């Protein structure tokens, strides 16, 4: 019984639900002509190439991806960090989008940050 309980504890402690997801701490948006520019600040305990925040995306209210920013390297010494995505085409009539980050180990974060778009 002790071995089974130890195995259950180990499995739970390694589950993604208890992992450190990337957290979006700030989103700034700017409309330029017909497109939008996004600056997203992400915080994640990057440890190196084996475990780091490796992207963030912009979703519409139906969960469809309308923008994606791939992060090409870990940011171990730069936390939190801000990266931009410019020229994002937002469908007419869209008044809000959601931004979420991704980790190279744990996948997409459960956190979705709602961003209101002002024309």
PDB file of C-alpha atoms in Angstrom, residues 14-119:
ATOM      1  CA  UNK A  14       4.640  15.618 -11.900  1.00  0.00           C
ATOM      2  CA  UNK A  15       1.296  16.424 -13.492  1.00  0.00           C
ATOM      3  CA  UNK A  16       0.987  19.536 -15.700  1.00  0.00           C
ATOM      4  CA  UNK A  17      -1.684  20.923 -13.392  1.00  0.00           C
ATOM      5  CA  UNK A  18       0.999  21.504 -10.780  1.00  0.00           C
ATOM      6  CA  UNK A  19       3.651  22.701 -13.228  1.00  0.00           C
ATOM      7  CA  UNK A  20       4.622  26.342 -13.594  1.00  0.00           C
ATOM      8  CA  UNK A  21       2.671  27.541 -16.606  1.00  0.00           C
ATOM      9  CA  UNK A  22       3.775  30.627 -18.471  1.00  0.00           C
ATOM     10  CA  UNK A  23       1.873  33.642 -17.180  1.00  0.00           C
ATOM     11  CA  UNK A  24       0.950  36.658 -19.281  1.00  0.00           C
ATOM     12  CA  UNK A  25       1.442  39.715 -17.097  1.00  0.00           C
ATOM     13  CA  UNK A  26       0.689  42.455 -19.626  1.00  0.00           C
ATOM     14  CA  UNK A  27      -0.747  42.915 -23.122  1.00  0.00           C
ATOM     15  CA  UNK A  28      -0.534  46.182 -25.038  1.00  0.00           C
ATOM     16  CA  UNK A  29      -2.325  46.622 -28.358  1.00  0.00           C
ATOM     17  CA  UNK A  30      -2.230  49.351 -30.963  1.00  0.00           C
ATOM     18  CA  UNK A  31      -4.208  49.670 -34.178  1.00  0.00           C
ATOM     19  CA  UNK A  32      -2.135  50.897 -37.103  1.00  0.00           C
ATOM     20  CA  UNK A  33      -4.180  51.363 -40.258  1.00  0.00           C
ATOM     21  CA  UNK A  34      -5.997  48.091 -40.890  1.00  0.00           C
ATOM     22  CA  UNK A  35      -3.818  45.876 -38.653  1.00  0.00           C
ATOM     23  CA  UNK A  36      -3.010  45.508 -34.965  1.00  0.00           C
ATOM     24  CA  UNK A  37       0.310  45.342 -33.144  1.00  0.00           C
ATOM     25  CA  UNK A  38       0.617  43.359 -29.905  1.00  0.00           C
ATOM     26  CA  UNK A  39       3.249  43.566 -27.151  1.00  0.00           C
ATOM     27  CA  UNK A  40       2.915  40.674 -24.721  1.00  0.00           C
ATOM     28  CA  UNK A  41       4.825  40.274 -21.465  1.00  0.00           C
ATOM     29  CA  UNK A  42       5.323  36.677 -20.305  1.00  0.00           C
ATOM     30  CA  UNK A  43       6.736  35.285 -17.079  1.00  0.00           C
ATOM     31  CA  UNK A  44       7.911  31.674 -16.806  1.00  0.00           C
ATOM     32  CA  UNK A  45      10.639  29.903 -14.825  1.00  0.00           C
ATOM     33  CA  UNK A  46      12.691  29.052 -17.932  1.00  0.00           C
ATOM     34  CA  UNK A  47      15.513  26.649 -17.086  1.00  0.00           C
ATOM     35  CA  UNK A  48      17.160  26.459 -20.516  1.00  0.00           C
ATOM     36  CA  UNK A  49      16.589  24.799 -23.877  1.00  0.00           C
ATOM     37  CA  UNK A  50      14.819  21.820 -22.269  1.00  0.00           C
ATOM     38  CA  UNK A  51      12.082  23.897 -20.596  1.00  0.00           C
ATOM     39  CA  UNK A  52      11.057  27.405 -21.605  1.00  0.00           C
ATOM     40  CA  UNK A  53       8.120  29.541 -22.721  1.00  0.00           C
ATOM     41  CA  UNK A  54       8.210  28.973 -26.465  1.00  0.00           C
ATOM     42  CA  UNK A  55       5.283  30.983 -27.820  1.00  0.00           C
ATOM     43  CA  UNK A  56       2.048  32.874 -27.392  1.00  0.00           C
ATOM     44  CA  UNK A  57      -1.074  33.158 -29.487  1.00  0.00           C
ATOM     45  CA  UNK A  58      -4.019  35.450 -30.111  1.00  0.00           C
ATOM     46  CA  UNK A  59      -7.431  33.783 -30.234  1.00  0.00           C
ATOM     47  CA  UNK A  60     -10.856  35.055 -31.247  1.00  0.00           C
ATOM     48  CA  UNK A  61     -13.848  34.476 -28.965  1.00  0.00           C
ATOM     49  CA  UNK A  62     -14.507  31.104 -30.667  1.00  0.00           C
ATOM     50  CA  UNK A  63     -10.968  29.906 -29.893  1.00  0.00           C
ATOM     51  CA  UNK A  64      -9.631  30.256 -33.439  1.00  0.00           C
ATOM     52  CA  UNK A  65      -6.003  31.329 -33.688  1.00  0.00           C
ATOM     53  CA  UNK A  66      -5.595  34.687 -35.441  1.00  0.00           C
ATOM     54  CA  UNK A  67      -1.984  35.339 -34.507  1.00  0.00           C
ATOM     55  CA  UNK A  68       1.032  33.401 -33.221  1.00  0.00           C
ATOM     56  CA  UNK A  69       4.419  34.519 -31.905  1.00  0.00           C
ATOM     57  CA  UNK A  70       7.031  31.773 -31.731  1.00  0.00           C
ATOM     58  CA  UNK A  71       9.698  32.364 -29.109  1.00  0.00           C
ATOM     59  CA  UNK A  72      12.992  31.058 -30.432  1.00  0.00           C
ATOM     60  CA  UNK A  73      15.068  30.734 -27.263  1.00  0.00           C
ATOM     61  CA  UNK A  74      14.832  30.537 -23.467  1.00  0.00           C
ATOM     62  CA  UNK A  75      14.770  33.705 -21.369  1.00  0.00           C
ATOM     63  CA  UNK A  76      16.465  32.369 -18.240  1.00  0.00           C
ATOM     64  CA  UNK A  77      18.040  35.704 -17.253  1.00  0.00           C
ATOM     65  CA  UNK A  78      15.240  37.942 -18.585  1.00  0.00           C
ATOM     66  CA  UNK A  79      12.049  37.509 -16.569  1.00  0.00           C
ATOM     67  CA  UNK A  80       9.467  38.662 -17.271  1.00  0.00           C
ATOM     68  CA  UNK A  81      10.126  39.427 -20.944  1.00  0.00           C
ATOM     69  CA  UNK A  82       8.152  41.256 -23.639  1.00  0.00           C
ATOM     70  CA  UNK A  83       7.919  40.326 -27.294  1.00  0.00           C
ATOM     71  CA  UNK A  84       5.901  41.852 -30.136  1.00  0.00           C
ATOM     72  CA  UNK A  85       3.792  40.631 -33.015  1.00  0.00           C
ATOM     73  CA  UNK A  86       2.931  43.206 -35.649  1.00  0.00           C
ATOM     74  CA  UNK A  87       0.560  43.275 -38.584  1.00  0.00           C
ATOM     75  CA  UNK A  88      -2.141  41.079 -37.035  1.00  0.00           C
ATOM     76  CA  UNK A  89      -5.340  41.140 -39.084  1.00  0.00           C
ATOM     77  CA  UNK A  90      -8.366  41.125 -36.809  1.00  0.00           C
ATOM     78  CA  UNK A  91     -11.717  40.288 -38.438  1.00  0.00           C
ATOM     79  CA  UNK A  92     -14.117  43.238 -38.746  1.00  0.00           C
ATOM     80  CA  UNK A  93     -16.498  43.554 -35.833  1.00  0.00           C
ATOM     81  CA  UNK A  94     -14.204  41.790 -33.372  1.00  0.00           C
ATOM     82  CA  UNK A  95     -14.274  43.667 -30.063  1.00  0.00           C
ATOM     83  CA  UNK A  96     -12.179  41.289 -27.951  1.00  0.00           C
ATOM     84  CA  UNK A  97      -9.445  38.708 -28.330  1.00  0.00           C
ATOM     85  CA  UNK A  98      -7.684  36.378 -25.919  1.00  0.00           C
ATOM     86  CA  UNK A  99      -3.950  35.826 -25.498  1.00  0.00           C
ATOM     87  CA  UNK A 100      -2.358  32.728 -24.007  1.00  0.00           C
ATOM     88  CA  UNK A 101       1.207  31.467 -23.705  1.00  0.00           C
ATOM     89  CA  UNK A 102       2.840  28.095 -24.361  1.00  0.00           C
ATOM     90  CA  UNK A 103       5.608  26.174 -22.630  1.00  0.00           C
ATOM     91  CA  UNK A 104       7.930  23.729 -24.414  1.00  0.00           C
ATOM     92  CA  UNK A 105       7.209  21.049 -21.787  1.00  0.00           C
ATOM     93  CA  UNK A 106       3.699  21.666 -20.471  1.00  0.00           C
ATOM     94  CA  UNK A 107       2.010  23.012 -23.607  1.00  0.00           C
ATOM     95  CA  UNK A 108      -0.626  25.742 -23.632  1.00  0.00           C
ATOM     96  CA  UNK A 109      -1.377  27.588 -20.418  1.00  0.00           C
ATOM     97  CA  UNK A 110      -4.885  27.478 -18.996  1.00  0.00           C
ATOM     98  CA  UNK A 111      -4.721  31.256 -18.564  1.00  0.00           C
ATOM     99  CA  UNK A 112      -6.336  33.287 -21.344  1.00  0.00           C
ATOM    100  CA  UNK A 113      -6.031  37.048 -21.030  1.00  0.00           C
ATOM    101  CA  UNK A 114      -9.017  38.939 -22.429  1.00  0.00           C
ATOM    102  CA  UNK A 115      -8.071  42.023 -24.449  1.00  0.00           C
ATOM    103  CA  UNK A 116     -10.636  44.613 -25.456  1.00  0.00           C
ATOM    104  CA  UNK A 117     -10.080  46.178 -28.878  1.00  0.00           C
ATOM    105  CA  UNK A 118     -11.013  49.820 -29.325  1.00  0.00           C
ATOM    106  CA  UNK A 119     -11.550  50.947 -32.917  1.00  0.00           C
TER     107      UNK A 119
END
